[in-house]
PDB file of C-alpha atoms in Angstrom:
ATOM      1  CA  MET A   1      43.252 -41.440 -55.943  1.00 57.00           C
ATOM      2  CA  MET A   2      39.575 -42.366 -55.994  1.00 74.00           C
ATOM      3  CA  GLN A   3      37.467 -40.593 -58.591  1.00 94.00           C
ATOM      4  CA  ARG A   4      35.021 -38.082 -57.145  1.00 96.00           C
ATOM      5  CA  ILE A   5      31.274 -38.274 -57.626  1.00 97.00           C
ATOM      6  CA  PHE A   6      29.381 -34.966 -57.430  1.00 98.00           C
ATOM      7  CA  VAL A   7      25.871 -35.189 -55.981  1.00 98.00           C
ATOM      8  CA  THR A   8      23.128 -32.573 -56.116  1.00 98.00           C
ATOM      9  CA  ASP A   9      20.423 -33.408 -53.600  1.00 98.00           C
ATOM     10  CA  VAL A  10      17.046 -32.386 -55.010  1.00 97.00           C
ATOM     11  CA  ALA A  11      14.863 -33.408 -52.048  1.00 97.00           C
ATOM     12  CA  PRO A  12      13.943 -29.835 -51.018  1.00 97.00           C
ATOM     13  CA  ARG A  13      12.622 -29.110 -54.527  1.00 96.00           C
ATOM     14  CA  ASP A  14      11.840 -32.255 -56.526  1.00 93.00           C
ATOM     15  CA  GLY A  15      11.278 -34.251 -53.379  1.00 93.00           C
ATOM     16  CA  LEU A  16       8.814 -31.919 -51.689  1.00 94.00           C
ATOM     17  CA  GLN A  17       7.024 -30.417 -54.674  1.00 91.00           C
ATOM     18  CA  ASN A  18       4.237 -33.019 -54.805  1.00 85.00           C
ATOM     19  CA  GLN A  19       3.906 -33.844 -51.109  1.00 88.00           C
ATOM     20  CA  LYS A  20       0.415 -33.496 -49.634  1.00 87.00           C
ATOM     21  CA  VAL A  21       1.769 -32.438 -46.242  1.00 90.00           C
ATOM     22  CA  ALA A  22       2.721 -28.776 -46.072  1.00 91.00           C
ATOM     23  CA  VAL A  23       6.320 -28.339 -44.933  1.00 96.00           C
ATOM     24  CA  SER A  24       7.261 -25.070 -43.245  1.00 97.00           C
ATOM     25  CA  THR A  25      10.015 -22.844 -44.575  1.00 98.00           C
ATOM     26  CA  GLU A  26      12.014 -23.363 -41.400  1.00 97.00           C
ATOM     27  CA  SER A  27      11.750 -27.148 -41.765  1.00 98.00           C
ATOM     28  CA  LYS A  28      12.964 -26.904 -45.355  1.00 98.00           C
ATOM     29  CA  VAL A  29      15.922 -24.797 -44.239  1.00 98.00           C
ATOM     30  CA  ARG A  30      16.705 -27.333 -41.530  1.00 98.00           C
ATOM     31  CA  LEU A  31      16.576 -30.214 -44.032  1.00 98.00           C
ATOM     32  CA  ILE A  32      18.996 -28.344 -46.289  1.00 98.00           C
ATOM     33  CA  GLU A  33      21.224 -27.645 -43.303  1.00 98.00           C
ATOM     34  CA  LEU A  34      21.304 -31.343 -42.371  1.00 98.00           C
ATOM     35  CA  LEU A  35      22.210 -32.267 -45.939  1.00 98.00           C
ATOM     36  CA  ALA A  36      25.038 -29.741 -45.877  1.00 98.00           C
ATOM     37  CA  LEU A  37      26.249 -31.098 -42.528  1.00 98.00           C
ATOM     38  CA  ALA A  38      26.313 -34.567 -44.112  1.00 98.00           C
ATOM     39  CA  GLY A  39      28.705 -33.250 -46.743  1.00 98.00           C
ATOM     40  CA  VAL A  40      26.334 -32.579 -49.633  1.00 98.00           C
ATOM     41  CA  GLN A  41      27.836 -29.586 -51.423  1.00 97.00           C
ATOM     42  CA  SER A  42      25.140 -28.926 -54.026  1.00 98.00           C
ATOM     43  CA  ILE A  43      21.420 -28.714 -53.273  1.00 98.00           C
ATOM     44  CA  GLU A  44      18.409 -27.825 -55.413  1.00 98.00           C
ATOM     45  CA  ALA A  45      16.429 -25.855 -52.881  1.00 98.00           C
ATOM     46  CA  THR A  46      13.184 -24.697 -54.485  1.00 98.00           C
ATOM     47  CA  SER A  47      11.476 -23.508 -57.661  1.00 97.00           C
ATOM     48  CA  PHE A  48      10.109 -20.127 -58.676  1.00 98.00           C
ATOM     49  CA  VAL A  49       7.010 -21.480 -60.349  1.00 94.00           C
ATOM     50  CA  SER A  50       3.357 -20.583 -59.953  1.00 91.00           C
ATOM     51  CA  PRO A  51       2.276 -21.028 -56.300  1.00 90.00           C
ATOM     52  CA  TRP A  52      -1.106 -22.119 -57.630  1.00 89.00           C
ATOM     53  CA  ALA A  53       0.435 -24.921 -59.708  1.00 87.00           C
ATOM     54  CA  VAL A  54       2.942 -26.087 -57.071  1.00 91.00           C
ATOM     55  CA  PRO A  55       1.826 -24.882 -53.609  1.00 93.00           C
ATOM     56  CA  GLN A  56       4.734 -26.524 -51.798  1.00 94.00           C
ATOM     57  CA  MET A  57       7.118 -24.118 -53.566  1.00 96.00           C
ATOM     58  CA  SER A  58       5.142 -20.959 -52.750  1.00 96.00           C
ATOM     59  CA  ASP A  59       7.746 -19.863 -50.185  1.00 98.00           C
ATOM     60  CA  ALA A  60      10.639 -19.760 -52.683  1.00 98.00           C
ATOM     61  CA  GLY A  61      11.110 -16.038 -52.154  1.00 98.00           C
ATOM     62  CA  GLU A  62      11.583 -16.520 -48.404  1.00 98.00           C
ATOM     63  CA  LEU A  63      13.477 -19.821 -48.504  1.00 98.00           C
ATOM     64  CA  THR A  64      16.240 -18.745 -50.880  1.00 98.00           C
ATOM     65  CA  PRO A  65      17.629 -15.838 -48.819  1.00 98.00           C
ATOM     66  CA  ALA A  66      17.152 -17.822 -45.602  1.00 98.00           C
ATOM     67  CA  VAL A  67      19.355 -20.628 -46.911  1.00 98.00           C
ATOM     68  CA  SER A  68      21.953 -18.169 -48.198  1.00 96.00           C
ATOM     69  CA  ALA A  69      22.113 -16.448 -44.827  1.00 96.00           C
ATOM     70  CA  ARG A  70      22.488 -19.667 -42.832  1.00 96.00           C
ATOM     71  CA  LEU A  71      24.722 -21.560 -45.289  1.00 97.00           C
ATOM     72  CA  PRO A  72      26.667 -18.955 -47.274  1.00 95.00           C
ATOM     73  CA  GLY A  73      29.207 -21.438 -48.687  1.00 93.00           C
ATOM     74  CA  LEU A  74      26.692 -23.964 -49.986  1.00 97.00           C
ATOM     75  CA  ARG A  75      26.051 -24.332 -53.720  1.00 98.00           C
ATOM     76  CA  VAL A  76      22.290 -23.790 -54.011  1.00 98.00           C
ATOM     77  CA  SER A  77      20.314 -23.936 -57.235  1.00 98.00           C
ATOM     78  CA  VAL A  78      16.689 -23.032 -57.894  1.00 98.00           C
ATOM     79  CA  LEU A  79      14.423 -24.029 -60.740  1.00 98.00           C
ATOM     80  CA  VAL A  80      12.951 -21.271 -62.910  1.00 98.00           C
ATOM     81  CA  PRO A  81      10.416 -21.856 -65.714  1.00 95.00           C
ATOM     82  CA  ASN A  82      10.963 -18.636 -67.665  1.00 97.00           C
ATOM     83  CA  LEU A  83      12.291 -15.082 -67.539  1.00 97.00           C
ATOM     84  CA  LYS A  84       9.679 -14.041 -64.982  1.00 97.00           C
ATOM     85  CA  GLY A  85      10.757 -16.860 -62.694  1.00 97.00           C
ATOM     86  CA  LEU A  86      14.380 -15.851 -63.240  1.00 98.00           C
ATOM     87  CA  GLU A  87      13.568 -12.279 -62.212  1.00 98.00           C
ATOM     88  CA  ARG A  88      11.933 -13.517 -59.013  1.00 98.00           C
ATOM     89  CA  ALA A  89      14.877 -15.807 -58.285  1.00 98.00           C
ATOM     90  CA  CYS A  90      17.364 -12.972 -58.749  1.00 98.00           C
ATOM     91  CA  SER A  91      15.356 -10.740 -56.455  1.00 98.00           C
ATOM     92  CA  ALA A  92      15.618 -13.444 -53.792  1.00 98.00           C
ATOM     93  CA  GLY A  93      19.392 -13.638 -54.206  1.00 98.00           C
ATOM     94  CA  ALA A  94      19.705 -16.877 -56.194  1.00 98.00           C
ATOM     95  CA  ARG A  95      23.183 -17.554 -57.591  1.00 98.00           C
ATOM     96  CA  GLU A  96      22.410 -20.655 -59.666  1.00 98.00           C
ATOM     97  CA  ILE A  97      19.320 -21.518 -61.691  1.00 98.00           C
ATOM     98  CA  ALA A  98      18.020 -24.532 -63.570  1.00 98.00           C
ATOM     99  CA  VAL A  99      15.577 -24.780 -66.452  1.00 98.00           C
ATOM    100  CA  VAL A 100      13.569 -27.882 -67.327  1.00 97.00           C
ATOM    101  CA  LEU A 101      12.868 -28.725 -70.960  1.00 98.00           C
ATOM    102  CA  SER A 102      10.846 -31.867 -71.614  1.00 98.00           C
ATOM    103  CA  ALA A 103      11.799 -33.861 -74.685  1.00 98.00           C
ATOM    104  CA  THR A 104       8.221 -34.380 -75.904  1.00 98.00           C
ATOM    105  CA  GLU A 105       5.429 -32.080 -77.021  1.00 98.00           C
ATOM    106  CA  THR A 106       2.814 -33.467 -74.631  1.00 97.00           C
ATOM    107  CA  MET A 107       4.977 -33.407 -71.518  1.00 96.00           C
ATOM    108  CA  ASN A 108       5.826 -29.746 -72.083  1.00 96.00           C
ATOM    109  CA  ARG A 109       2.156 -28.896 -72.436  1.00 94.00           C
ATOM    110  CA  LYS A 110       1.261 -30.803 -69.270  1.00 91.00           C
ATOM    111  CA  ASN A 111       4.192 -29.377 -67.297  1.00 87.00           C
ATOM    112  CA  ILE A 112       4.416 -25.742 -68.411  1.00 89.00           C
ATOM    113  CA  ASN A 113       1.529 -25.275 -70.852  1.00 90.00           C
ATOM    114  CA  MET A 114       3.831 -24.709 -73.847  1.00 94.00           C
ATOM    115  CA  GLY A 115       4.640 -26.713 -76.945  1.00 97.00           C
ATOM    116  CA  LEU A 116       8.121 -28.110 -77.454  1.00 98.00           C
ATOM    117  CA  ALA A 117       9.305 -25.384 -79.833  1.00 98.00           C
ATOM    118  CA  GLN A 118       8.191 -22.562 -77.541  1.00 98.00           C
ATOM    119  CA  ALA A 119       9.533 -24.310 -74.428  1.00 98.00           C
ATOM    120  CA  THR A 120      12.919 -24.727 -76.105  1.00 98.00           C
ATOM    121  CA  GLU A 121      13.059 -21.052 -77.020  1.00 98.00           C
ATOM    122  CA  VAL A 122      12.021 -19.961 -73.504  1.00 98.00           C
ATOM    123  CA  SER A 123      14.697 -22.186 -71.965  1.00 98.00           C
ATOM    124  CA  GLU A 124      17.335 -20.734 -74.282  1.00 98.00           C
ATOM    125  CA  LEU A 125      16.339 -17.151 -73.505  1.00 98.00           C
ATOM    126  CA  THR A 126      16.295 -17.854 -69.772  1.00 98.00           C
ATOM    127  CA  LEU A 127      19.740 -19.467 -69.862  1.00 98.00           C
ATOM    128  CA  ALA A 128      21.164 -16.588 -71.892  1.00 98.00           C
ATOM    129  CA  GLU A 129      19.811 -13.986 -69.482  1.00 98.00           C
ATOM    130  CA  ALA A 130      21.024 -15.939 -66.456  1.00 98.00           C
ATOM    131  CA  ARG A 131      24.510 -16.108 -67.905  1.00 97.00           C
ATOM    132  CA  ARG A 132      24.399 -12.388 -68.680  1.00 97.00           C
ATOM    133  CA  LEU A 133      23.613 -11.830 -65.008  1.00 98.00           C
ATOM    134  CA  GLY A 134      26.593 -13.939 -63.983  1.00 98.00           C
ATOM    135  CA  LEU A 135      24.609 -16.886 -62.582  1.00 98.00           C
ATOM    136  CA  ARG A 136      25.564 -20.545 -62.764  1.00 98.00           C
ATOM    137  CA  THR A 137      23.196 -22.562 -64.929  1.00 98.00           C
ATOM    138  CA  ARG A 138      21.832 -26.079 -65.279  1.00 98.00           C
ATOM    139  CA  ALA A 139      19.456 -27.408 -67.931  1.00 98.00           C
ATOM    140  CA  TYR A 140      17.348 -30.531 -67.544  1.00 98.00           C
ATOM    141  CA  VAL A 141      16.269 -32.576 -70.542  1.00 98.00           C
ATOM    142  CA  ALA A 142      13.278 -34.299 -68.948  1.00 97.00           C
ATOM    143  CA  VAL A 143      11.556 -37.546 -70.015  1.00 97.00           C
ATOM    144  CA  ALA A 144      14.788 -38.347 -71.846  1.00 98.00           C
ATOM    145  CA  PHE A 145      14.015 -42.078 -71.897  1.00 98.00           C
ATOM    146  CA  GLU A 146      10.251 -42.396 -71.842  1.00 97.00           C
ATOM    147  CA  CYS A 147       7.299 -40.015 -71.678  1.00 97.00           C
ATOM    148  CA  PRO A 148       4.168 -40.979 -69.726  1.00 94.00           C
ATOM    149  CA  PHE A 149       2.045 -39.631 -72.585  1.00 95.00           C
ATOM    150  CA  GLU A 150       4.003 -40.424 -75.764  1.00 97.00           C
ATOM    151  CA  GLY A 151       5.986 -43.540 -74.845  1.00 97.00           C
ATOM    152  CA  ILE A 152       9.659 -44.085 -75.711  1.00 98.00           C
ATOM    153  CA  THR A 153      11.407 -40.773 -76.358  1.00 98.00           C
ATOM    154  CA  PRO A 154      13.391 -40.772 -79.619  1.00 98.00           C
ATOM    155  CA  LEU A 155      17.127 -40.620 -78.940  1.00 98.00           C
ATOM    156  CA  ASP A 156      17.604 -38.116 -81.759  1.00 98.00           C
ATOM    157  CA  GLU A 157      15.296 -35.686 -79.952  1.00 98.00           C
ATOM    158  CA  VAL A 158      17.265 -36.032 -76.711  1.00 98.00           C
ATOM    159  CA  LEU A 159      20.495 -35.363 -78.604  1.00 98.00           C
ATOM    160  CA  ARG A 160      19.017 -32.351 -80.425  1.00 98.00           C
ATOM    161  CA  LEU A 161      17.669 -30.721 -77.271  1.00 98.00           C
ATOM    162  CA  SER A 162      20.817 -31.432 -75.277  1.00 98.00           C
ATOM    163  CA  ALA A 163      22.842 -29.724 -77.990  1.00 98.00           C
ATOM    164  CA  ARG A 164      20.475 -26.738 -77.968  1.00 98.00           C
ATOM    165  CA  MET A 165      20.794 -26.337 -74.203  1.00 98.00           C
ATOM    166  CA  ASN A 166      24.570 -26.652 -74.437  1.00 98.00           C
ATOM    167  CA  ALA A 167      24.733 -24.041 -77.201  1.00 97.00           C
ATOM    168  CA  ALA A 168      22.527 -21.752 -75.081  1.00 97.00           C
ATOM    169  CA  GLY A 169      25.233 -21.788 -72.414  1.00 95.00           C
ATOM    170  CA  ALA A 170      24.022 -24.263 -69.791  1.00 98.00           C
ATOM    171  CA  GLY A 171      26.915 -25.045 -67.473  1.00 98.00           C
ATOM    172  CA  GLU A 172      25.523 -28.507 -66.776  1.00 98.00           C
ATOM    173  CA  ILE A 173      23.208 -30.669 -68.878  1.00 98.00           C
ATOM    174  CA  VAL A 174      21.094 -33.048 -66.792  1.00 98.00           C
ATOM    175  CA  ILE A 175      19.627 -36.036 -68.621  1.00 98.00           C
ATOM    176  CA  ALA A 176      16.520 -36.961 -66.650  1.00 98.00           C
ATOM    177  CA  ASP A 177      14.737 -40.291 -66.391  1.00 97.00           C
ATOM    178  CA  THR A 178      11.690 -38.448 -65.091  1.00 94.00           C
ATOM    179  CA  ILE A 179       9.382 -41.441 -64.625  1.00 94.00           C
ATOM    180  CA  GLY A 180      12.035 -44.045 -63.803  1.00 94.00           C
ATOM    181  CA  ALA A 181      11.537 -46.034 -66.999  1.00 96.00           C
ATOM    182  CA  ALA A 182      15.169 -46.479 -68.088  1.00 97.00           C
ATOM    183  CA  SER A 183      17.209 -49.661 -68.054  1.00 98.00           C
ATOM    184  CA  PRO A 184      20.991 -49.900 -67.606  1.00 98.00           C
ATOM    185  CA  ALA A 185      21.426 -50.760 -71.292  1.00 98.00           C
ATOM    186  CA  GLN A 186      19.463 -47.651 -72.308  1.00 98.00           C
ATOM    187  CA  VAL A 187      21.461 -45.502 -69.902  1.00 98.00           C
ATOM    188  CA  ARG A 188      24.743 -46.692 -71.388  1.00 98.00           C
ATOM    189  CA  GLU A 189      23.499 -46.187 -74.937  1.00 98.00           C
ATOM    190  CA  ARG A 190      22.062 -42.714 -74.459  1.00 98.00           C
ATOM    191  CA  MET A 191      24.785 -41.319 -72.263  1.00 98.00           C
ATOM    192  CA  ARG A 192      27.458 -42.522 -74.693  1.00 98.00           C
ATOM    193  CA  ALA A 193      25.548 -40.874 -77.534  1.00 98.00           C
ATOM    194  CA  VAL A 194      25.188 -37.542 -75.719  1.00 98.00           C
ATOM    195  CA  GLN A 195      28.924 -37.539 -75.008  1.00 98.00           C
ATOM    196  CA  GLU A 196      29.637 -37.411 -78.737  1.00 97.00           C
ATOM    197  CA  THR A 197      28.611 -33.739 -78.770  1.00 95.00           C
ATOM    198  CA  ILE A 198      28.767 -32.611 -75.120  1.00 97.00           C
ATOM    199  CA  PRO A 199      31.827 -32.966 -72.853  1.00 96.00           C
ATOM    200  CA  VAL A 200      31.258 -35.644 -70.241  1.00 97.00           C
ATOM    201  CA  GLU A 201      32.267 -33.272 -67.437  1.00 97.00           C
ATOM    202  CA  LYS A 202      29.181 -31.151 -68.250  1.00 98.00           C
ATOM    203  CA  LEU A 203      26.771 -34.087 -68.074  1.00 98.00           C
ATOM    204  CA  ALA A 204      24.694 -35.239 -65.122  1.00 98.00           C
ATOM    205  CA  MET A 205      21.936 -37.793 -64.584  1.00 98.00           C
ATOM    206  CA  HIS A 206      18.643 -37.387 -62.756  1.00 98.00           C
ATOM    207  CA  LEU A 207      17.213 -40.805 -61.905  1.00 97.00           C
ATOM    208  CA  HIS A 208      13.987 -42.112 -60.416  1.00 95.00           C
ATOM    209  CA  ASP A 209      13.517 -45.546 -58.869  1.00 94.00           C
ATOM    210  CA  THR A 210      10.005 -46.357 -60.077  1.00 92.00           C
ATOM    211  CA  ARG A 211      10.909 -49.797 -61.450  1.00 92.00           C
ATOM    212  CA  GLY A 212      13.580 -50.573 -58.875  1.00 93.00           C
ATOM    213  CA  MET A 213      16.476 -49.899 -61.240  1.00 96.00           C
ATOM    214  CA  GLY A 214      17.688 -46.540 -59.966  1.00 96.00           C
ATOM    215  CA  VAL A 215      20.930 -47.878 -58.486  1.00 97.00           C
ATOM    216  CA  ALA A 216      21.575 -50.147 -61.480  1.00 98.00           C
ATOM    217  CA  ASN A 217      21.080 -47.187 -63.795  1.00 98.00           C
ATOM    218  CA  ALA A 218      23.457 -45.074 -61.720  1.00 98.00           C
ATOM    219  CA  TRP A 219      26.116 -47.767 -62.018  1.00 98.00           C
ATOM    220  CA  ALA A 220      25.574 -47.954 -65.790  1.00 98.00           C
ATOM    221  CA  ALA A 221      26.115 -44.187 -65.963  1.00 98.00           C
ATOM    222  CA  LEU A 222      29.284 -44.497 -63.884  1.00 98.00           C
ATOM    223  CA  GLU A 223      30.536 -47.150 -66.307  1.00 97.00           C
ATOM    224  CA  VAL A 224      30.355 -44.695 -69.207  1.00 98.00           C
ATOM    225  CA  GLY A 225      32.054 -41.856 -67.331  1.00 97.00           C
ATOM    226  CA  ILE A 226      29.222 -39.862 -65.760  1.00 98.00           C
ATOM    227  CA  ARG A 227      30.338 -38.354 -62.465  1.00 98.00           C
ATOM    228  CA  ARG A 228      27.488 -35.944 -61.689  1.00 98.00           C
ATOM    229  CA  PHE A 229      24.156 -37.136 -60.331  1.00 98.00           C
ATOM    230  CA  ASP A 230      20.940 -35.816 -58.848  1.00 98.00           C
ATOM    231  CA  ALA A 231      19.483 -37.763 -55.937  1.00 98.00           C
ATOM    232  CA  SER A 232      16.944 -37.165 -53.192  1.00 97.00           C
ATOM    233  CA  VAL A 233      17.586 -38.048 -49.564  1.00 97.00           C
ATOM    234  CA  GLY A 234      15.154 -40.701 -48.396  1.00 96.00           C
ATOM    235  CA  GLY A 235      14.024 -41.230 -51.992  1.00 94.00           C
ATOM    236  CA  ILE A 236      11.491 -38.403 -51.660  1.00 93.00           C
ATOM    237  CA  GLY A 237      10.029 -37.222 -54.920  1.00 81.00           C
ATOM    238  CA  GLY A 238       7.953 -37.566 -58.031  1.00 63.00           C
ATOM    239  CA  CYS A 239       6.707 -35.092 -60.615  1.00 57.00           C
ATOM    240  CA  PRO A 240       3.132 -33.841 -60.056  1.00 51.00           C
ATOM    241  CA  PHE A 241       2.659 -33.510 -63.838  1.00 53.00           C
ATOM    242  CA  ALA A 242       4.056 -36.920 -64.849  1.00 53.00           C
ATOM    243  CA  PRO A 243       1.812 -39.900 -64.038  1.00 52.00           C
ATOM    244  CA  GLY A 244       3.836 -42.804 -62.697  1.00 50.00           C
ATOM    245  CA  ALA A 245       6.818 -40.733 -61.556  1.00 52.00           C
ATOM    246  CA  ALA A 246       7.642 -42.333 -58.230  1.00 60.00           C
ATOM    247  CA  GLY A 247      10.387 -41.321 -55.833  1.00 82.00           C
ATOM    248  CA  ASN A 248      13.840 -40.242 -56.891  1.00 92.00           C
ATOM    249  CA  LEU A 249      16.969 -42.328 -56.545  1.00 96.00           C
ATOM    250  CA  ALA A 250      17.755 -42.065 -52.836  1.00 97.00           C
ATOM    251  CA  THR A 251      20.901 -40.119 -52.003  1.00 98.00           C
ATOM    252  CA  GLU A 252      21.900 -42.718 -49.425  1.00 98.00           C
ATOM    253  CA  ASP A 253      21.636 -45.496 -52.040  1.00 97.00           C
ATOM    254  CA  LEU A 254      23.744 -43.534 -54.515  1.00 98.00           C
ATOM    255  CA  VAL A 255      26.401 -42.703 -51.926  1.00 98.00           C
ATOM    256  CA  LEU A 256      26.562 -46.315 -50.717  1.00 98.00           C
ATOM    257  CA  LEU A 257      26.897 -47.537 -54.316  1.00 98.00           C
ATOM    258  CA  ALA A 258      29.630 -45.036 -55.104  1.00 97.00           C
ATOM    259  CA  GLU A 259      31.636 -45.600 -51.945  1.00 96.00           C
ATOM    260  CA  GLN A 260      31.486 -49.383 -52.215  1.00 96.00           C
ATOM    261  CA  GLY A 261      32.290 -49.114 -55.917  1.00 96.00           C
ATOM    262  CA  GLY A 262      35.563 -47.333 -55.261  1.00 96.00           C
ATOM    263  CA  PHE A 263      34.447 -43.736 -55.756  1.00 97.00           C
ATOM    264  CA  SER A 264      34.557 -40.816 -53.331  1.00 97.00           C
ATOM    265  CA  THR A 265      31.562 -38.593 -52.539  1.00 98.00           C
ATOM    266  CA  GLY A 266      32.635 -36.710 -49.409  1.00 97.00           C
ATOM    267  CA  ILE A 267      29.176 -37.438 -47.992  1.00 98.00           C
ATOM    268  CA  SER A 268      28.508 -39.110 -44.648  1.00 98.00           C
ATOM    269  CA  LEU A 269      25.935 -41.889 -44.638  1.00 98.00           C
ATOM    270  CA  ASP A 270      25.291 -41.237 -40.939  1.00 97.00           C
ATOM    271  CA  GLY A 271      24.624 -37.619 -41.768  1.00 98.00           C
ATOM    272  CA  LEU A 272      22.193 -38.636 -44.495  1.00 98.00           C
ATOM    273  CA  LEU A 273      20.365 -40.845 -41.994  1.00 98.00           C
ATOM    274  CA  ASP A 274      19.904 -37.792 -39.783  1.00 98.00           C
ATOM    275  CA  ALA A 275      18.369 -35.975 -42.755  1.00 98.00           C
ATOM    276  CA  VAL A 276      16.077 -38.922 -43.527  1.00 97.00           C
ATOM    277  CA  ASP A 277      14.925 -39.047 -39.906  1.00 97.00           C
ATOM    278  CA  PHE A 278      14.148 -35.340 -39.956  1.00 98.00           C
ATOM    279  CA  ALA A 279      12.279 -35.559 -43.276  1.00 96.00           C
ATOM    280  CA  GLU A 280      10.218 -38.465 -41.934  1.00 94.00           C
ATOM    281  CA  SER A 281       9.191 -36.341 -38.962  1.00 96.00           C
ATOM    282  CA  ALA A 282       8.336 -33.362 -41.175  1.00 95.00           C
ATOM    283  CA  LEU A 283       6.249 -35.417 -43.603  1.00 93.00           C
ATOM    284  CA  GLY A 284       4.805 -37.877 -41.104  1.00 92.00           C
ATOM    285  CA  ALA A 285       5.628 -40.834 -43.341  1.00 89.00           C
ATOM    286  CA  PRO A 286       8.331 -43.519 -43.535  1.00 91.00           C
ATOM    287  CA  LEU A 287      11.125 -42.692 -45.961  1.00 93.00           C
ATOM    288  CA  GLY A 288      14.359 -44.191 -47.159  1.00 93.00           C
ATOM    289  CA  GLY A 289      15.960 -45.843 -50.126  1.00 94.00           C
ATOM    290  CA  ARG A 290      16.545 -49.546 -50.623  1.00 94.00           C
ATOM    291  CA  SER A 291      19.481 -49.579 -48.245  1.00 96.00           C
ATOM    292  CA  ILE A 292      17.783 -47.696 -45.413  1.00 95.00           C
ATOM    293  CA  ASN A 293      17.061 -50.671 -43.127  1.00 95.00           C
ATOM    294  CA  TRP A 294      20.602 -51.989 -43.487  1.00 96.00           C
ATOM    295  CA  LEU A 295      22.104 -48.545 -42.876  1.00 96.00           C
ATOM    296  CA  ARG A 296      19.992 -48.044 -39.770  1.00 96.00           C
ATOM    297  CA  GLY A 297      20.927 -51.503 -38.542  1.00 96.00           C
ATOM    298  CA  VAL A 298      24.616 -50.717 -38.938  1.00 95.00           C
ATOM    299  CA  ARG A 299      24.232 -47.490 -37.002  1.00 95.00           C
ATOM    300  CA  LYS A 300      22.262 -49.207 -34.243  1.00 94.00           C
ATOM    301  CA  ARG A 301      24.831 -51.990 -33.862  1.00 94.00           C
ATOM    302  CA  ARG A 302      27.668 -49.470 -33.784  1.00 92.00           C
ATOM    303  CA  ALA A 303      25.901 -47.485 -31.062  1.00 91.00           C
ATOM    304  CA  VAL A 304      25.819 -50.472 -28.688  1.00 88.00           C
ATOM    305  CA  GLU A 305      29.343 -51.696 -29.302  1.00 77.00           C
TER     306      GLU A 305
END
């Protein structure tokens, strides 16, 4: 049997959070619905952060119950920065939360206005409370390869923080190449090292395609046993607090890589194209990963046969 790859599409949250075009709640729900129809079983829908800091996520309290009502069987996670965000998420009916801990002092201060020590403690407290409430949990270790402010992130720090998040009870540890600075060799090295203390089945990768190596990095992760990935349909994304963070690894590129590499995703490329088309209309801008023109050409040729 083919090995299964598990994909969490982060377009509704990480993809839309820094877009200049306001996207309506209904359009966000429709995008999530199209992703679910394509076979995506896990979606990061929104974040319960300050509406002033991230205006595109200001409708989190309305979006979360709307998605739950329309797609009750879908695994939906939401990002929360602290206990207050967790309280808001719970009030909206969230069943899975994620925390983001940056691996450098400066990135934490730029992202959440806390130092590394305080951010670590807040993440641990938030995870513990979420688990007490019976919620599923994910923990991101951001800028795990390179920080836009401090340069190369020490591997020892990534290992230390990953272990702290694991000990705090995170159900999934997501190693994030936040600004798309990693190389395949670095991915293999770091993901092998993290596996020495954390079971590989709990590990995921969050990749960006800033330097054109998103797919290569995904393959390197597959080579060392990683089977869980974040991706963003159409390659939408980028962190508003991390200079140089371009779009995420496109979901369609990841699925194409996995399927042609002998893995199973359960996700329809045609369905993803429908989601890309819808997102393009909502944002008024061309979207798509590196394979988008080829995928559209295949669909067009098939339609006239």
